Amino acid sequence: MDPQTPPKRVVVCGGGVIGVCTAYFISKRGAAVTLVEKSSIACAASGKAGGFLALDWCDDGPVASLARASFNLHRSLAQELNGADSYGYRPLTTLSISLTETASSASQSNKKLGSNTPSWVDGPVKSPKTIGTRETTAQVHPQLFTMTLLAKAVEEYGLKVAIGELEKVAVAEGVAKAVVLKGGGELEADAVVLALGPWTSKFSLLGSIFTISGHKAHSIILEPKDPGVITPHALFLTYYQAQGGEPMDPEVYPRPTGEVYICGMSAEAEVPDDPEQVIPVPESINVLKTIAKNVSSHLGEGEATVKAEQACFLPCTEDSLPVIGEVPGVKGCYVATGHSCWGILNGPATGAAMSELVMDGCASIVDLSRFSPDRFVRG
């Protein structure tokens, strides 16, 4: 930036991965950025997600270019920020397997079944298939990733963090001028970015244009007694319960910390006003524990400690596409939300694209036209 020109003042609202990535890339460009968060950084889905990354799993849809750009950005950020040590970035092999629930855990060895699954997956699995290689799938610890980016932006790029609840965006003659916080306080701004996740629809400026619904997902984090036997294989399950019914699709992600993350049991639900009010349904947590012990004897009761039982809301749009762009009718006010289960994957490219949009007037890293909030006004 021209040293004679004051830096652009940007306020980013929302301390999840989308907001933090946006604040990171804009502050790296030399803007004076303040990140506003109601509760705490990565307190919702960005702290409780699985952190799975895929290069080409979105290739058949309109999110393909965003996902590919973001997967590659994750790789370069890991090199820049020592991601392997700081937030658990690593490539991994990804498998799909079918498994039917048994009365006890791990009653059949996968070796007896002649499968190509790793030895720790010793439940009665069927139909194993490699669906991702170390070149096309990877993982991060999402909370550590978000916190590492934030720390880098604070320490090196002058990012400021303010804890406060957004009340409104002050607008004069169709231009965003400031962010007003509940209980007093106003942050003047040349640009405002709203990255409010599943709370987007509760903010009237955006809720009057489009709807974001909350998809509640449950997860547990286990710590096996012998973490050394757990290899870096992500598992996507087709899981049949013993009592019948429709199969479920839980996911299992071992982490380099020695923990194993297991998620599933999701459904639409009412999003509470406060992220701290999101609590898991006990029945859903119990199902995940049963799944864990059927996948592996190393994850059953007595062999693994339950470190966390949690739930979070994924932000979903009516057309299943994220919303990224300038808010219709309000110049200098932007929105980035609605990434559903791909928020951690698509955070970096969304943040980089938003930095280009805010600082340059258009994005070059990825074409944002398909994601513009204008589509809701037009249609």
mmCIF file of C-alpha atoms in Angstrom:
data_model
loop_
_atom_site.group_PDB
_atom_site.id
_atom_site.type_symbol
_atom_site.label_atom_id
_atom_site.label_comp_id
_atom_site.label_asym_id
_atom_site.label_seq_id
_atom_site.Cartn_x
_atom_site.Cartn_y
_atom_site.Cartn_z
ATOM 1 C CA MET A 1 0.000 0.000 0.000
ATOM 2 C CA ASP A 2 1.045 3.613 -0.597
ATOM 3 C CA PRO A 3 2.788 4.755 2.626
ATOM 4 C CA GLN A 4 1.131 8.181 2.196
ATOM 5 C CA THR A 5 -2.357 6.662 2.166
ATOM 6 C CA PRO A 6 -3.964 5.618 5.480
ATOM 7 C CA PRO A 7 -4.629 1.879 5.570
ATOM 8 C CA LYS A 8 -8.132 0.737 4.701
ATOM 9 C CA ARG A 9 -10.207 0.104 7.823
ATOM 10 C CA VAL A 10 -11.957 -3.269 7.670
ATOM 11 C CA VAL A 11 -14.164 -4.862 10.314
ATOM 12 C CA VAL A 12 -14.728 -8.622 10.022
ATOM 13 C CA CYS A 13 -17.609 -9.968 12.105
ATOM 14 C CA GLY A 14 -17.373 -13.638 13.092
ATOM 15 C CA GLY A 15 -14.513 -15.536 14.710
ATOM 16 C CA GLY A 16 -14.943 -18.870 12.936
ATOM 17 C CA VAL A 17 -12.673 -20.221 10.231
ATOM 18 C CA ILE A 18 -14.269 -18.126 7.454
ATOM 19 C CA GLY A 19 -13.982 -14.888 9.422
ATOM 20 C CA VAL A 20 -10.451 -15.618 10.622
ATOM 21 C CA CYS A 21 -9.224 -16.610 7.141
ATOM 22 C CA THR A 22 -10.753 -13.426 5.741
ATOM 23 C CA ALA A 23 -9.197 -11.276 8.462
ATOM 24 C CA TYR A 24 -5.848 -13.020 7.951
ATOM 25 C CA PHE A 25 -5.621 -12.386 4.216
ATOM 26 C CA ILE A 26 -6.958 -8.817 4.387
ATOM 27 C CA SER A 27 -4.577 -7.844 7.196
ATOM 28 C CA LYS A 28 -1.726 -9.440 5.242
ATOM 29 C CA ARG A 29 -2.546 -6.975 2.454
ATOM 30 C CA GLY A 30 -1.847 -4.084 4.830
ATOM 31 C CA ALA A 31 -5.364 -3.104 5.880
ATOM 32 C CA ALA A 32 -6.204 -2.138 9.460
ATOM 33 C CA VAL A 33 -8.446 -5.055 10.408
ATOM 34 C CA THR A 34 -10.551 -5.610 13.512
ATOM 35 C CA LEU A 35 -12.148 -9.013 14.044
ATOM 36 C CA VAL A 36 -15.349 -8.961 16.120
ATOM 37 C CA GLU A 37 -16.554 -12.142 17.822
ATOM 38 C CA LYS A 38 -19.455 -12.516 20.252
ATOM 39 C CA SER A 39 -18.134 -15.440 22.306
ATOM 40 C CA SER A 40 -14.646 -16.790 21.606
ATOM 41 C CA ILE A 41 -12.567 -17.662 18.562
ATOM 42 C CA ALA A 42 -13.500 -20.985 16.916
ATOM 43 C CA CYS A 43 -16.096 -21.654 19.628
ATOM 44 C CA ALA A 44 -18.643 -23.230 17.261
ATOM 45 C CA ALA A 45 -18.245 -25.492 14.197
ATOM 46 C CA SER A 46 -14.728 -24.237 13.512
ATOM 47 C CA GLY A 47 -13.614 -25.709 16.819
ATOM 48 C CA LYS A 48 -15.695 -28.882 16.687
ATOM 49 C CA ALA A 49 -15.484 -29.969 13.046
ATOM 50 C CA GLY A 50 -13.472 -32.887 11.713
ATOM 51 C CA GLY A 51 -10.983 -30.892 9.650
ATOM 52 C CA PHE A 52 -11.098 -33.195 6.607
ATOM 53 C CA LEU A 53 -9.740 -31.756 3.328
ATOM 54 C CA ALA A 54 -10.368 -33.082 -0.189
ATOM 55 C CA LEU A 55 -8.971 -31.813 -3.478
ATOM 56 C CA ASP A 56 -11.496 -33.163 -5.959
ATOM 57 C CA TRP A 57 -14.608 -34.312 -4.102
ATOM 58 C CA CYS A 58 -16.542 -31.250 -5.300
ATOM 59 C CA ASP A 59 -15.454 -31.574 -8.926
ATOM 60 C CA ASP A 60 -18.916 -32.319 -10.293
ATOM 61 C CA GLY A 61 -20.454 -29.128 -8.910
ATOM 62 C CA PRO A 62 -20.095 -25.340 -8.865
ATOM 63 C CA VAL A 63 -17.881 -25.381 -5.761
ATOM 64 C CA ALA A 64 -15.110 -27.288 -7.611
ATOM 65 C CA SER A 65 -12.823 -24.336 -8.309
ATOM 66 C CA LEU A 66 -13.219 -22.991 -4.770
ATOM 67 C CA ALA A 67 -12.401 -26.399 -3.246
ATOM 68 C CA ARG A 68 -9.364 -27.019 -5.455
ATOM 69 C CA ALA A 69 -7.943 -23.548 -4.829
ATOM 70 C CA SER A 70 -8.505 -23.928 -1.098
ATOM 71 C CA PHE A 71 -6.987 -27.408 -0.879
ATOM 72 C CA ASN A 72 -3.830 -26.047 -2.496
ATOM 73 C CA LEU A 73 -3.856 -23.000 -0.216
ATOM 74 C CA HIS A 74 -4.045 -25.313 2.795
ATOM 75 C CA ARG A 75 -0.879 -27.008 1.545
ATOM 76 C CA SER A 76 1.005 -23.728 1.083
ATOM 77 C CA LEU A 77 -0.215 -22.354 4.422
ATOM 78 C CA ALA A 78 1.016 -25.525 6.140
ATOM 79 C CA GLN A 79 4.470 -24.902 4.703
ATOM 80 C CA GLU A 80 4.370 -21.234 5.701
ATOM 81 C CA LEU A 81 3.056 -21.812 9.232
ATOM 82 C CA ASN A 82 4.654 -25.190 10.015
ATOM 83 C CA GLY A 83 1.198 -26.690 9.973
ATOM 84 C CA ALA A 84 2.362 -30.247 10.652
ATOM 85 C CA ASP A 85 3.465 -29.208 14.146
ATOM 86 C CA SER A 86 1.228 -26.209 14.854
ATOM 87 C CA TYR A 87 -2.183 -27.518 13.791
ATOM 88 C CA GLY A 88 -1.892 -31.151 12.741
ATOM 89 C CA TYR A 89 -1.832 -30.757 8.970
ATOM 90 C CA ARG A 90 -1.016 -34.019 7.228
ATOM 91 C CA PRO A 91 -1.954 -35.909 4.070
ATOM 92 C CA LEU A 92 -3.808 -39.162 4.623
ATOM 93 C CA THR A 93 -5.419 -42.113 2.903
ATOM 94 C CA THR A 94 -9.216 -42.145 2.912
ATOM 95 C CA LEU A 95 -11.335 -45.310 2.841
ATOM 96 C CA SER A 96 -15.012 -46.058 2.479
ATOM 97 C CA ILE A 97 -16.202 -49.157 4.297
ATOM 98 C CA SER A 98 -19.463 -50.869 5.182
ATOM 99 C CA LEU A 99 -20.039 -52.134 8.718
ATOM 100 C CA THR A 100 -22.950 -53.820 10.487
ATOM 101 C CA GLU A 101 -23.359 -53.279 14.219
ATOM 102 C CA THR A 102 -22.728 -56.252 16.511
ATOM 103 C CA ALA A 103 -23.671 -56.904 20.127
ATOM 104 C CA SER A 104 -20.039 -56.609 21.199
ATOM 105 C CA SER A 105 -17.174 -54.599 19.791
ATOM 106 C CA ALA A 106 -14.765 -55.795 17.130
ATOM 107 C CA SER A 107 -15.815 -59.443 16.937
ATOM 108 C CA GLN A 108 -14.221 -60.146 13.572
ATOM 109 C CA SER A 109 -10.784 -59.302 12.305
ATOM 110 C CA ASN A 110 -10.620 -57.382 9.067
ATOM 111 C CA LYS A 111 -7.664 -59.590 8.130
ATOM 112 C CA LYS A 112 -9.950 -62.627 8.235
ATOM 113 C CA LEU A 113 -12.230 -60.791 5.854
ATOM 114 C CA GLY A 114 -9.315 -60.220 3.507
ATOM 115 C CA SER A 115 -9.854 -56.445 3.453
ATOM 116 C CA ASN A 116 -7.262 -53.771 2.787
ATOM 117 C CA THR A 117 -8.211 -51.764 5.871
ATOM 118 C CA PRO A 118 -5.545 -50.913 8.468
ATOM 119 C CA SER A 119 -5.030 -53.359 11.327
ATOM 120 C CA TRP A 120 -6.628 -51.130 13.975
ATOM 121 C CA VAL A 121 -9.951 -51.273 12.102
ATOM 122 C CA ASP A 122 -10.698 -54.761 13.428
ATOM 123 C CA GLY A 123 -14.501 -54.711 13.361
ATOM 124 C CA PRO A 124 -16.614 -56.706 10.863
ATOM 125 C CA VAL A 125 -16.077 -54.396 7.912
ATOM 126 C CA LYS A 126 -17.057 -55.068 4.311
ATOM 127 C CA SER A 127 -16.511 -53.524 0.888
ATOM 128 C CA PRO A 128 -13.385 -51.490 1.697
ATOM 129 C CA LYS A 129 -12.458 -49.028 -1.015
ATOM 130 C CA THR A 130 -9.795 -46.340 -1.286
ATOM 131 C CA ILE A 131 -11.549 -43.057 -2.109
ATOM 132 C CA GLY A 132 -8.702 -40.637 -1.364
ATOM 133 C CA THR A 133 -4.921 -40.769 -1.520
ATOM 134 C CA ARG A 134 -2.234 -38.732 0.220
ATOM 135 C CA GLU A 135 -2.199 -36.516 -2.874
ATOM 136 C CA THR A 136 -5.944 -35.797 -2.784
ATOM 137 C CA THR A 137 -7.004 -35.901 0.885
ATOM 138 C CA ALA A 138 -5.546 -34.370 4.038
ATOM 139 C CA GLN A 139 -6.577 -33.073 7.449
ATOM 140 C CA VAL A 140 -6.098 -30.284 9.949
ATOM 141 C CA HIS A 141 -7.135 -29.831 13.555
ATOM 142 C CA PRO A 142 -9.708 -27.095 12.808
ATOM 143 C CA GLN A 143 -9.521 -25.226 16.105
ATOM 144 C CA LEU A 144 -5.718 -25.176 16.077
ATOM 145 C CA PHE A 145 -5.716 -24.140 12.411
ATOM 146 C CA THR A 146 -8.044 -21.210 13.116
ATOM 147 C CA MET A 147 -6.091 -20.134 16.198
ATOM 148 C CA THR A 148 -2.744 -20.380 14.384
ATOM 149 C CA LEU A 149 -3.934 -18.115 11.559
ATOM 150 C CA LEU A 150 -5.326 -15.662 14.082
ATOM 151 C CA ALA A 151 -2.082 -15.549 16.075
ATOM 152 C CA LYS A 152 -0.046 -14.974 12.908
ATOM 153 C CA ALA A 153 -2.312 -12.105 11.842
ATOM 154 C CA VAL A 154 -2.203 -10.511 15.297
ATOM 155 C CA GLU A 155 1.554 -10.809 15.745
ATOM 156 C CA GLU A 156 2.739 -9.938 12.247
ATOM 157 C CA TYR A 157 -0.050 -8.054 10.479
ATOM 158 C CA GLY A 158 -1.555 -5.972 13.285
ATOM 159 C CA LEU A 159 -4.969 -7.646 13.449
ATOM 160 C CA LYS A 160 -7.050 -6.523 16.424
ATOM 161 C CA VAL A 161 -9.667 -8.720 18.113
ATOM 162 C CA ALA A 162 -12.759 -7.319 19.832
ATOM 163 C CA ILE A 163 -15.187 -9.437 21.853
ATOM 164 C CA GLY A 164 -18.659 -8.001 21.398
ATOM 165 C CA GLU A 165 -22.069 -8.706 19.917
ATOM 166 C CA LEU A 166 -22.944 -7.219 16.548
ATOM 167 C CA GLU A 167 -26.058 -5.020 16.638
ATOM 168 C CA LYS A 168 -26.068 -3.470 13.175
ATOM 169 C CA VAL A 169 -24.023 -2.153 10.295
ATOM 170 C CA ALA A 170 -24.329 1.626 10.162
ATOM 171 C CA VAL A 171 -25.182 2.628 6.596
ATOM 172 C CA ALA A 172 -25.275 6.140 5.102
ATOM 173 C CA GLU A 173 -26.488 6.754 1.552
ATOM 174 C CA GLY A 174 -26.185 3.076 0.720
ATOM 175 C CA VAL A 175 -22.590 2.750 1.973
ATOM 176 C CA ALA A 176 -21.388 0.817 5.045
ATOM 177 C CA LYS A 177 -19.750 3.212 7.493
ATOM 178 C CA ALA A 178 -19.361 1.380 10.798
ATOM 179 C CA VAL A 179 -20.185 -1.646 12.906
ATOM 180 C CA VAL A 180 -22.319 -0.931 15.967
ATOM 181 C CA LEU A 181 -22.030 -3.291 18.938
ATOM 182 C CA LYS A 182 -24.758 -4.077 21.447
ATOM 183 C CA GLY A 183 -24.251 -2.336 24.752
ATOM 184 C CA GLY A 184 -22.366 0.525 23.142
ATOM 185 C CA GLY A 185 -19.335 0.864 20.964
ATOM 186 C CA GLU A 186 -18.891 1.640 17.302
ATOM 187 C CA LEU A 187 -16.095 0.628 14.953
ATOM 188 C CA GLU A 188 -15.719 2.918 11.956
ATOM 189 C CA ALA A 189 -14.988 1.050 8.761
ATOM 190 C CA ASP A 190 -14.294 1.484 5.074
ATOM 191 C CA ALA A 191 -15.492 -2.089 4.566
ATOM 192 C CA VAL A 192 -17.405 -4.641 6.644
ATOM 193 C CA VAL A 193 -17.353 -8.427 6.194
ATOM 194 C CA LEU A 194 -20.112 -10.512 7.807
ATOM 195 C CA ALA A 195 -19.003 -14.103 8.409
ATOM 196 C CA LEU A 196 -21.718 -15.156 10.844
ATOM 197 C CA GLY A 197 -22.087 -18.845 9.963
ATOM 198 C CA PRO A 198 -25.373 -20.412 11.115
ATOM 199 C CA TRP A 199 -26.269 -17.162 12.910
ATOM 200 C CA THR A 200 -26.491 -15.291 9.587
ATOM 201 C CA SER A 201 -30.291 -15.357 9.354
ATOM 202 C CA LYS A 202 -30.606 -13.866 12.839
ATOM 203 C CA PHE A 203 -28.988 -10.668 11.519
ATOM 204 C CA SER A 204 -31.799 -8.730 9.820
ATOM 205 C CA LEU A 205 -29.673 -7.124 7.104
ATOM 206 C CA LEU A 206 -28.876 -10.586 5.718
ATOM 207 C CA GLY A 207 -31.922 -12.524 6.921
ATOM 208 C CA SER A 208 -34.146 -10.292 4.806
ATOM 209 C CA ILE A 209 -32.276 -11.393 1.661
ATOM 210 C CA PHE A 210 -31.595 -15.117 2.115
ATOM 211 C CA THR A 211 -31.955 -17.910 4.647
ATOM 212 C CA ILE A 212 -29.230 -19.890 6.368
ATOM 213 C CA SER A 213 -30.438 -22.982 8.207
ATOM 214 C CA GLY A 214 -28.522 -24.772 10.928
ATOM 215 C CA HIS A 215 -27.643 -28.445 10.505
ATOM 216 C CA LYS A 216 -26.773 -29.843 13.939
ATOM 217 C CA ALA A 217 -23.952 -32.380 13.864
ATOM 218 C CA HIS A 218 -22.638 -34.438 16.795
ATOM 219 C CA SER A 219 -19.129 -35.680 17.465
ATOM 220 C CA ILE A 220 -16.952 -37.325 20.066
ATOM 221 C CA ILE A 221 -13.191 -37.265 20.575
ATOM 222 C CA LEU A 222 -11.515 -40.408 21.916
ATOM 223 C CA GLU A 223 -8.002 -40.951 23.217
ATOM 224 C CA PRO A 224 -6.923 -44.600 22.788
ATOM 225 C CA LYS A 225 -4.637 -46.208 25.355
ATOM 226 C CA ASP A 226 -2.284 -47.155 22.540
ATOM 227 C CA PRO A 227 -2.442 -44.299 20.001
ATOM 228 C CA GLY A 228 0.629 -45.610 18.204
ATOM 229 C CA VAL A 229 -1.403 -48.315 16.463
ATOM 230 C CA ILE A 230 -3.806 -45.782 14.877
ATOM 231 C CA THR A 231 -2.576 -45.017 11.377
ATOM 232 C CA PRO A 232 -3.541 -41.910 9.320
ATOM 233 C CA HIS A 233 -6.577 -43.345 7.565
ATOM 234 C CA ALA A 234 -9.821 -41.371 7.391
ATOM 235 C CA LEU A 235 -12.895 -43.595 7.317
ATOM 236 C CA PHE A 236 -16.244 -42.869 5.670
ATOM 237 C CA LEU A 237 -18.690 -45.491 6.894
ATOM 238 C CA THR A 238 -21.941 -46.960 5.714
ATOM 239 C CA TYR A 239 -23.121 -48.175 9.099
ATOM 240 C CA TYR A 240 -26.050 -50.536 9.659
ATOM 241 C CA GLN A 241 -27.509 -50.674 13.160
ATOM 242 C CA ALA A 242 -28.379 -54.060 14.647
ATOM 243 C CA GLN A 243 -32.066 -53.197 14.948
ATOM 244 C CA GLY A 244 -32.310 -52.288 11.256
ATOM 245 C CA GLY A 245 -33.498 -49.045 9.712
ATOM 246 C CA GLU A 246 -31.751 -46.736 7.291
ATOM 247 C CA PRO A 247 -27.928 -46.895 7.271
ATOM 248 C CA MET A 248 -25.973 -44.009 8.773
ATOM 249 C CA ASP A 249 -22.892 -42.254 7.410
ATOM 250 C CA PRO A 250 -20.515 -41.561 10.295
ATOM 251 C CA GLU A 251 -16.926 -40.475 9.725
ATOM 252 C CA VAL A 252 -13.749 -41.343 11.650
ATOM 253 C CA TYR A 253 -10.657 -39.123 11.628
ATOM 254 C CA PRO A 254 -7.557 -40.130 13.583
ATOM 255 C CA ARG A 255 -5.436 -37.097 14.437
ATOM 256 C CA PRO A 256 -1.649 -36.861 14.773
ATOM 257 C CA THR A 257 -2.189 -35.817 18.410
ATOM 258 C CA GLY A 258 -3.231 -39.413 19.126
ATOM 259 C CA GLU A 259 -6.920 -38.549 19.358
ATOM 260 C CA VAL A 260 -9.646 -40.030 17.174
ATOM 261 C CA TYR A 261 -12.543 -37.820 16.085
ATOM 262 C CA ILE A 262 -15.883 -39.449 15.177
ATOM 263 C CA CYS A 263 -18.872 -37.517 13.836
ATOM 264 C CA GLY A 264 -22.386 -38.163 12.576
ATOM 265 C CA MET A 265 -25.976 -38.065 13.849
ATOM 266 C CA SER A 266 -26.948 -34.785 12.204
ATOM 267 C CA ALA A 267 -30.287 -33.115 11.531
ATOM 268 C CA GLU A 268 -31.793 -29.664 11.082
ATOM 269 C CA ALA A 269 -32.473 -27.905 14.367
ATOM 270 C CA GLU A 270 -33.139 -24.441 15.763
ATOM 271 C CA VAL A 271 -29.930 -22.448 16.190
ATOM 272 C CA PRO A 272 -29.725 -20.897 19.686
ATOM 273 C CA ASP A 273 -28.775 -17.240 20.086
ATOM 274 C CA ASP A 274 -25.519 -18.020 21.877
ATOM 275 C CA PRO A 275 -22.867 -20.498 20.618
ATOM 276 C CA GLU A 276 -22.274 -21.531 24.218
ATOM 277 C CA GLN A 277 -25.865 -22.848 24.356
ATOM 278 C CA VAL A 278 -25.196 -25.566 21.766
ATOM 279 C CA ILE A 279 -25.280 -28.889 23.626
ATOM 280 C CA PRO A 280 -25.269 -32.455 22.278
ATOM 281 C CA VAL A 281 -28.187 -34.856 22.432
ATOM 282 C CA PRO A 282 -27.137 -37.747 24.767
ATOM 283 C CA GLU A 283 -28.748 -40.410 22.555
ATOM 284 C CA SER A 284 -26.714 -39.241 19.559
ATOM 285 C CA ILE A 285 -23.493 -39.321 21.567
ATOM 286 C CA ASN A 286 -24.248 -42.877 22.728
ATOM 287 C CA VAL A 287 -24.759 -43.999 19.143
ATOM 288 C CA LEU A 288 -21.347 -42.567 18.199
ATOM 289 C CA LYS A 289 -19.730 -44.462 21.094
ATOM 290 C CA THR A 290 -21.345 -47.683 19.853
ATOM 291 C CA ILE A 291 -20.078 -46.990 16.342
ATOM 292 C CA ALA A 292 -16.575 -46.422 17.711
ATOM 293 C CA LYS A 293 -16.364 -49.777 19.477
ATOM 294 C CA ASN A 294 -17.731 -51.612 16.434
ATOM 295 C CA VAL A 295 -15.129 -49.992 14.183
ATOM 296 C CA SER A 296 -12.194 -50.839 16.418
ATOM 297 C CA SER A 297 -11.463 -52.636 19.674
ATOM 298 C CA HIS A 298 -8.992 -49.796 20.340
ATOM 299 C CA LEU A 299 -11.887 -47.317 20.512
ATOM 300 C CA GLY A 300 -14.178 -49.239 22.845
ATOM 301 C CA GLU A 301 -14.952 -48.642 26.501
ATOM 302 C CA GLY A 302 -11.934 -49.382 28.659
ATOM 303 C CA GLU A 303 -9.572 -49.023 25.684
ATOM 304 C CA ALA A 304 -10.157 -45.344 24.964
ATOM 305 C CA THR A 305 -10.965 -42.276 27.064
ATOM 306 C CA VAL A 306 -13.762 -39.977 25.933
ATOM 307 C CA LYS A 307 -12.197 -36.499 25.827
ATOM 308 C CA ALA A 308 -15.171 -34.610 24.359
ATOM 309 C CA GLU A 309 -18.872 -35.027 23.629
ATOM 310 C CA GLN A 310 -20.032 -32.132 21.497
ATOM 311 C CA ALA A 311 -22.330 -30.689 18.856
ATOM 312 C CA CYS A 312 -22.173 -27.804 16.418
ATOM 313 C CA PHE A 313 -24.287 -26.194 13.696
ATOM 314 C CA LEU A 314 -23.261 -26.226 10.036
ATOM 315 C CA PRO A 315 -24.528 -23.225 8.007
ATOM 316 C CA CYS A 316 -26.563 -24.394 4.998
ATOM 317 C CA THR A 317 -28.215 -22.452 2.170
ATOM 318 C CA GLU A 318 -31.370 -23.328 0.249
ATOM 319 C CA ASP A 319 -29.399 -24.042 -2.945
ATOM 320 C CA SER A 320 -26.456 -25.748 -1.172
ATOM 321 C CA LEU A 321 -23.986 -23.087 -2.358
ATOM 322 C CA PRO A 322 -22.035 -20.722 -0.125
ATOM 323 C CA VAL A 323 -22.868 -17.015 -0.133
ATOM 324 C CA ILE A 324 -19.780 -14.912 -0.888
ATOM 325 C CA GLY A 325 -19.901 -11.341 -2.157
ATOM 326 C CA GLU A 326 -21.099 -7.792 -1.643
ATOM 327 C CA VAL A 327 -24.464 -7.388 0.075
ATOM 328 C CA PRO A 328 -27.058 -6.094 -2.408
ATOM 329 C CA GLY A 329 -27.835 -2.416 -1.856
ATOM 330 C CA VAL A 330 -25.021 -1.791 0.640
ATOM 331 C CA LYS A 331 -21.675 -0.849 -0.866
ATOM 332 C CA GLY A 332 -18.662 -1.826 1.193
ATOM 333 C CA CYS A 333 -20.573 -4.518 3.101
ATOM 334 C CA TYR A 334 -19.736 -8.123 2.261
ATOM 335 C CA VAL A 335 -20.927 -11.555 3.341
ATOM 336 C CA ALA A 336 -19.180 -14.947 3.483
ATOM 337 C CA THR A 337 -21.225 -17.845 4.854
ATOM 338 C CA GLY A 338 -23.176 -21.012 4.034
ATOM 339 C CA HIS A 339 -20.264 -23.431 3.497
ATOM 340 C CA SER A 340 -22.071 -26.362 5.116
ATOM 341 C CA CYS A 341 -19.703 -29.272 5.902
ATOM 342 C CA TRP A 342 -16.909 -27.820 3.728
ATOM 343 C CA GLY A 343 -16.154 -24.722 5.799
ATOM 344 C CA ILE A 344 -12.733 -25.867 6.997
ATOM 345 C CA LEU A 345 -11.726 -26.966 3.498
ATOM 346 C CA ASN A 346 -12.943 -23.805 1.768
ATOM 347 C CA GLY A 347 -11.910 -21.290 4.448
ATOM 348 C CA PRO A 348 -8.545 -20.278 2.932
ATOM 349 C CA ALA A 349 -9.782 -19.677 -0.628
ATOM 350 C CA THR A 350 -12.856 -17.864 0.674
ATOM 351 C CA GLY A 351 -10.655 -15.627 2.810
ATOM 352 C CA ALA A 352 -8.209 -14.985 -0.034
ATOM 353 C CA ALA A 353 -11.062 -14.208 -2.449
ATOM 354 C CA MET A 354 -12.673 -11.863 0.066
ATOM 355 C CA SER A 355 -9.370 -10.025 0.515
ATOM 356 C CA GLU A 356 -9.189 -9.458 -3.247
ATOM 357 C CA LEU A 357 -12.828 -8.380 -3.389
ATOM 358 C CA VAL A 358 -12.448 -5.919 -0.510
ATOM 359 C CA MET A 359 -9.038 -4.544 -1.472
ATOM 360 C CA ASP A 360 -9.149 -4.710 -5.288
ATOM 361 C CA GLY A 361 -12.839 -4.719 -6.140
ATOM 362 C CA CYS A 362 -12.855 -8.225 -7.670
ATOM 363 C CA ALA A 363 -11.554 -11.708 -6.902
ATOM 364 C CA SER A 364 -9.045 -13.482 -9.136
ATOM 365 C CA ILE A 365 -8.208 -16.613 -7.136
ATOM 366 C CA VAL A 366 -11.690 -17.982 -7.872
ATOM 367 C CA ASP A 367 -14.777 -16.786 -9.748
ATOM 368 C CA LEU A 368 -17.290 -15.717 -7.098
ATOM 369 C CA SER A 369 -20.189 -14.983 -9.447
ATOM 370 C CA ARG A 370 -21.981 -18.280 -8.661
ATOM 371 C CA PHE A 371 -21.837 -17.476 -4.938
ATOM 372 C CA SER A 372 -23.015 -13.866 -5.047
ATOM 373 C CA PRO A 373 -25.904 -12.929 -2.709
ATOM 374 C CA ASP A 374 -27.386 -11.156 -5.746
ATOM 375 C CA ARG A 375 -28.782 -14.510 -6.824
ATOM 376 C CA PHE A 376 -31.407 -14.359 -4.091
ATOM 377 C CA VAL A 377 -32.520 -10.894 -5.175
ATOM 378 C CA ARG A 378 -32.691 -11.892 -8.857
ATOM 379 C CA GLY A 379 -34.482 -15.165 -8.233
#
